[in-house]
mmCIF file of C-alpha atoms in Angstrom:
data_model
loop_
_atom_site.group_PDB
_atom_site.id
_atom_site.type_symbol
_atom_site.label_atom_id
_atom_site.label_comp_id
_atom_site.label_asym_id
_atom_site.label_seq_id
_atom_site.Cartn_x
_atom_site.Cartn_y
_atom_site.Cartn_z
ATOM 1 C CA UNK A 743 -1.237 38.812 31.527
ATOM 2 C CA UNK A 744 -3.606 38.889 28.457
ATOM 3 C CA UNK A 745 -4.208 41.852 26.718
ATOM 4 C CA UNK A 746 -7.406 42.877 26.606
ATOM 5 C CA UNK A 747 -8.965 43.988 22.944
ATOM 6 C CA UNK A 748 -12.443 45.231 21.922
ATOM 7 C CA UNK A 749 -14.633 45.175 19.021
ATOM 8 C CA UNK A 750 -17.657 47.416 18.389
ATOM 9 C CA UNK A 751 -20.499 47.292 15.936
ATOM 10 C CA UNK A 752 -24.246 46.634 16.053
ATOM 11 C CA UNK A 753 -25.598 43.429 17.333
ATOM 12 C CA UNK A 754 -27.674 41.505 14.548
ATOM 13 C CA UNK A 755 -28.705 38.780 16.439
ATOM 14 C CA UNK A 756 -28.571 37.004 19.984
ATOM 15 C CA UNK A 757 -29.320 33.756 20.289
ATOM 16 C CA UNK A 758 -30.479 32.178 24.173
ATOM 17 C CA UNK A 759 -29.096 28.635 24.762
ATOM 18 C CA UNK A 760 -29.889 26.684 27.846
ATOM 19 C CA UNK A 761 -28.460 23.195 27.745
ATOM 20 C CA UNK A 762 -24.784 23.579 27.666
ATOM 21 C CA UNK A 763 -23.208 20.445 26.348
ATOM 22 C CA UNK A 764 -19.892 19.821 28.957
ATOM 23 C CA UNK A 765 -16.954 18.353 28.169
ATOM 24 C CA UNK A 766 -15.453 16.251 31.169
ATOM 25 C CA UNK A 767 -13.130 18.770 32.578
ATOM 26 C CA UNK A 768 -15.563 21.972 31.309
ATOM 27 C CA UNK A 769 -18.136 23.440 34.126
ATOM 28 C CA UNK A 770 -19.978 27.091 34.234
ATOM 29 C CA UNK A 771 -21.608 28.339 36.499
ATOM 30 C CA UNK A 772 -24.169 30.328 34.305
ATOM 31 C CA UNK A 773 -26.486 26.882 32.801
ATOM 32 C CA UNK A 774 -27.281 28.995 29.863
ATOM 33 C CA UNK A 775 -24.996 30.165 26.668
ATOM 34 C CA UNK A 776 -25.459 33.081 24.525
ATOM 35 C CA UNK A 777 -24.358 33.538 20.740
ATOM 36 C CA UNK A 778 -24.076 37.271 19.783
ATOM 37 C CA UNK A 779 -23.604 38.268 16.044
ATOM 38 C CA UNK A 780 -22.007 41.567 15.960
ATOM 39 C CA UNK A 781 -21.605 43.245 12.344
ATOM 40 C CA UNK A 782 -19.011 46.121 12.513
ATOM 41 C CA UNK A 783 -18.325 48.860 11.117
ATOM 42 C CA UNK A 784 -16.367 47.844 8.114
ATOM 43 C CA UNK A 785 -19.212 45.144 7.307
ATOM 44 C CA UNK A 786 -17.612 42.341 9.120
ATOM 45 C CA UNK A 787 -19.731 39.853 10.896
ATOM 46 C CA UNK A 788 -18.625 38.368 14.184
ATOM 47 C CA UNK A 789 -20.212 35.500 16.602
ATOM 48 C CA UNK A 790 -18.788 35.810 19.821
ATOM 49 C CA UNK A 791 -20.189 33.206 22.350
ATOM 50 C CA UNK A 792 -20.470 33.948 25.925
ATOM 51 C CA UNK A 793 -21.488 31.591 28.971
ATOM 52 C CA UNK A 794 -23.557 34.112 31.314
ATOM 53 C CA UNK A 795 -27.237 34.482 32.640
ATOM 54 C CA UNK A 796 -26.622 38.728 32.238
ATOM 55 C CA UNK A 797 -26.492 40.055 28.582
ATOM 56 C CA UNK A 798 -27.548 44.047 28.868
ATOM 57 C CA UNK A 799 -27.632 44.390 25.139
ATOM 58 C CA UNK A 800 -30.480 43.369 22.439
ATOM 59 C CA UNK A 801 -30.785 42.660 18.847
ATOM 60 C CA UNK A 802 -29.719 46.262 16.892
ATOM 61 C CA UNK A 803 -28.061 47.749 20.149
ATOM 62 C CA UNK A 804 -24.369 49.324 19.476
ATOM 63 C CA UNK A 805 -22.228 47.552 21.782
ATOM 64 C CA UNK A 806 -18.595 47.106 22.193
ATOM 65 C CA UNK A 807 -17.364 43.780 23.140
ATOM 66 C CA UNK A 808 -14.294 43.220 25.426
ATOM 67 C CA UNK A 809 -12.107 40.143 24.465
ATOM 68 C CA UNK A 810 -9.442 38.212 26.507
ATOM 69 C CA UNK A 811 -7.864 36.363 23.593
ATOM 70 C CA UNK A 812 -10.763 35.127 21.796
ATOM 71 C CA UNK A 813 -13.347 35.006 25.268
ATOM 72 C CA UNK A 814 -15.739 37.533 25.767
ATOM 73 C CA UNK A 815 -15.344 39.043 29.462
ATOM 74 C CA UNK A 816 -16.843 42.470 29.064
ATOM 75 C CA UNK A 817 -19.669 44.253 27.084
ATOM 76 C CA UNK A 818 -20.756 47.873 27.081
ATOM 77 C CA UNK A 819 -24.055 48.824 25.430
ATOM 78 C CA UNK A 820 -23.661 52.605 24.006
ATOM 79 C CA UNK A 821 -27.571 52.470 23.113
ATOM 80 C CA UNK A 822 -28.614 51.888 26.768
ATOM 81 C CA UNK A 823 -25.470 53.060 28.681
ATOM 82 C CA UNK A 824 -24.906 49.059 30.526
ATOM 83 C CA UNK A 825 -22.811 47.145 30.852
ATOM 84 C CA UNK A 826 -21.520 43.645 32.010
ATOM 85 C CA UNK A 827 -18.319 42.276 33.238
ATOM 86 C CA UNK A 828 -18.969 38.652 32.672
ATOM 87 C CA UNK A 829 -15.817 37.569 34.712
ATOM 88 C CA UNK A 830 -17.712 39.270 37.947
ATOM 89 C CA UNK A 831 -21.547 38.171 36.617
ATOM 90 C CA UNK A 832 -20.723 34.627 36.140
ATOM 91 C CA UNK A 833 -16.926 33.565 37.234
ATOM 92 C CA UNK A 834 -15.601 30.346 36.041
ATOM 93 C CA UNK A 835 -15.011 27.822 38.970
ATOM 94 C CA UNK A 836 -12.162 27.051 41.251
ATOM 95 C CA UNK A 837 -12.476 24.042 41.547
ATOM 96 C CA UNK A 838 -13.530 21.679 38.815
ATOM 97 C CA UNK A 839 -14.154 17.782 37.973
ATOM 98 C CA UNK A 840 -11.082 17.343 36.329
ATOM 99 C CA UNK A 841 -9.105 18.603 39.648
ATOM 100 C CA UNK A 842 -10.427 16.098 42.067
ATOM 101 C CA UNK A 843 -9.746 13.022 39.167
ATOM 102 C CA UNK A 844 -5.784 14.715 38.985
ATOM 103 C CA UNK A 845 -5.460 14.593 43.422
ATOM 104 C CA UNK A 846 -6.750 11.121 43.245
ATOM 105 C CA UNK A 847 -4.380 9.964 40.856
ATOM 106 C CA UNK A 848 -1.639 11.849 42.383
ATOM 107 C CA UNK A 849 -2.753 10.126 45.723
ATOM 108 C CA UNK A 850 -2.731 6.294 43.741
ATOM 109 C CA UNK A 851 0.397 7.209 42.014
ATOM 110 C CA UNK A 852 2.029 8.340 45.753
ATOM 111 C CA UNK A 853 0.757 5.142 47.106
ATOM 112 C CA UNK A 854 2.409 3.014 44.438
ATOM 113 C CA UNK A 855 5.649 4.967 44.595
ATOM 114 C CA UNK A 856 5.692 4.185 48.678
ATOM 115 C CA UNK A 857 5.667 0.793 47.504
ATOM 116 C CA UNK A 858 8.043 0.718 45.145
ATOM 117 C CA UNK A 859 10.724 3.178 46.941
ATOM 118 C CA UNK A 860 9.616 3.331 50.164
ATOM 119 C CA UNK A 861 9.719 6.304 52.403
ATOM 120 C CA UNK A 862 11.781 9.208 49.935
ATOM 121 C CA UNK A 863 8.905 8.659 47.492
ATOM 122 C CA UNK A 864 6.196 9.289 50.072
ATOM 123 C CA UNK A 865 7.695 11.669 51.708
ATOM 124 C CA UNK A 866 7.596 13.984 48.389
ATOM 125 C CA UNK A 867 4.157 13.174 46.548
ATOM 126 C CA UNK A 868 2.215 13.371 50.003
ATOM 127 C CA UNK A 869 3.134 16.828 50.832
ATOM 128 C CA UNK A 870 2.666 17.737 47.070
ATOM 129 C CA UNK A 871 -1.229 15.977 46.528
ATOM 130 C CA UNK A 872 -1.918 17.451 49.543
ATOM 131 C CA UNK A 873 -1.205 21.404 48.749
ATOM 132 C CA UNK A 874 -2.468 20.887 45.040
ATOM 133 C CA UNK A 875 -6.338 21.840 45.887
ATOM 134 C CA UNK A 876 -5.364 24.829 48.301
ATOM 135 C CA UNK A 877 -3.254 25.925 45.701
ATOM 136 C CA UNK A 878 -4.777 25.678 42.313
ATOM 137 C CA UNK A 879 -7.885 27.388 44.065
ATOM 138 C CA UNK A 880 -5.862 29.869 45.332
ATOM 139 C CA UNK A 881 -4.386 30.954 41.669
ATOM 140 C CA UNK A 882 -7.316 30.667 40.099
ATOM 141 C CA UNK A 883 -8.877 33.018 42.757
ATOM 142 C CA UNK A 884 -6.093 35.294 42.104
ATOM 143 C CA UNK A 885 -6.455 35.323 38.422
ATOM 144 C CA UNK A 886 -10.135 35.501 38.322
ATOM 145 C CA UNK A 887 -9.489 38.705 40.628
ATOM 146 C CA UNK A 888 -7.077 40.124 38.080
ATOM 147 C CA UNK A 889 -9.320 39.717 34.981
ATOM 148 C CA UNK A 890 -12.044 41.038 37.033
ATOM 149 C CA UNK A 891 -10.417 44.220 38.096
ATOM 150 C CA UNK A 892 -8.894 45.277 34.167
ATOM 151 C CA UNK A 893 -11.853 44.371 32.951
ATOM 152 C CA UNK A 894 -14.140 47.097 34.965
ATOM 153 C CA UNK A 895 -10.783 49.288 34.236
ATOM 154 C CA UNK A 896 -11.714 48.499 30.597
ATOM 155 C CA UNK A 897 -15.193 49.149 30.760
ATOM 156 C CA UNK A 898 -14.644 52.365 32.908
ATOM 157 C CA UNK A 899 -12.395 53.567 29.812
ATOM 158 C CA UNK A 900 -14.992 52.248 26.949
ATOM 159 C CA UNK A 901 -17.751 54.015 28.758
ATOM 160 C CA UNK A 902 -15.850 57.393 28.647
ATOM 161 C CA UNK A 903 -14.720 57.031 25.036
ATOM 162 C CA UNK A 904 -18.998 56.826 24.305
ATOM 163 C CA UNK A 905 -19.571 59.419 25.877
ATOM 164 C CA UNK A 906 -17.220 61.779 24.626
ATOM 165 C CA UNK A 907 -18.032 60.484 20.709
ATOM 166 C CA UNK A 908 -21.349 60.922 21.553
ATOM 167 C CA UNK A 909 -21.295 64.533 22.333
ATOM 168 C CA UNK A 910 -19.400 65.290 19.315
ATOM 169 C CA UNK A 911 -21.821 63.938 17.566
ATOM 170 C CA UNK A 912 -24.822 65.738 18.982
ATOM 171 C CA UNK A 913 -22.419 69.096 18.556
ATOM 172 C CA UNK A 914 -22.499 69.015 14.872
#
């Protein structure tokens, strides 16, 4: 599994697409794509783009950003106290294009092999184009679950860490 890293700053800009251009094998379920611009602390500036209908944070909100690899899954706002787990707002789909094109080719190329080998050949790429969907959907289901859960672990911990900072701060 991934680890899970985090980057906080302020957010300079967000920027609202709708029209998300697909590649063949790329769906999302949220229609709309969002490009934050976060400049931290030691003057970096980072775009992060995340494909979700739910962004709790606006322009000059201090937010820290959850990251699987380089994919935003997770965002806590410290100037409003929300946050989003984008895994659970918007998951990515079990099943997708690209899937049904791979079980019909699998289903051509067990067809060809029958008439090539005969039966051995048949009896092996049936069975296998035949528990591909169930499980590909199932592993993705089980993954998505995963993510989901360590990121709301995450979030639980980021949302602490505020809070604490922030009553140091009002302290002095």
């Amino acid at each position: 599994m991934e680890k899970l890293y985090s980057v906080s700053g302020q957010l300079v800009e967000v920027q609202r697409y709708i029209n998300v251009p697909m590649r063949w094998c790329e769906q999302y379920p949220a229609r709309e794509r969002r490009e934050l611009w976060l400049s931290t602390t030691s003057g970096n500036d980072i775009k992060l783009v995340v494909h979700t209908r739910q962004m709790p944070a606006r322009r000059g909100h201090q937010v820290t950003v959850l990251l699987l690899g380089e994919r935003p899954v997770g965002l806590y706002n410290a100037s409003t106290g929300k946050q989003a787990n984008f895994i659970r707002a918007d998951p990515p789909l079990l099943w997708r294009r690209c899937d049904a094109v791979l079980v019909a080719g699998l289903l051509v190329a067990s067809v060809v092999a029958f008439t090539l080998t005969a039966w051995p050949a048949l009896l092996i790429s049936l069975p296998l184009t035949l528990l591909y969907p169930p499980l590909v959907v199932t592993v993705r289901f089980a993954q998505r679950c995963l993510i989901r859960s360590q990121v709301d672990r995450a979030l639980e911990i980021v949302k602490g860490s505020e809070a604490a900072q922030s009553v140091l701060r009002r302290v002095k």
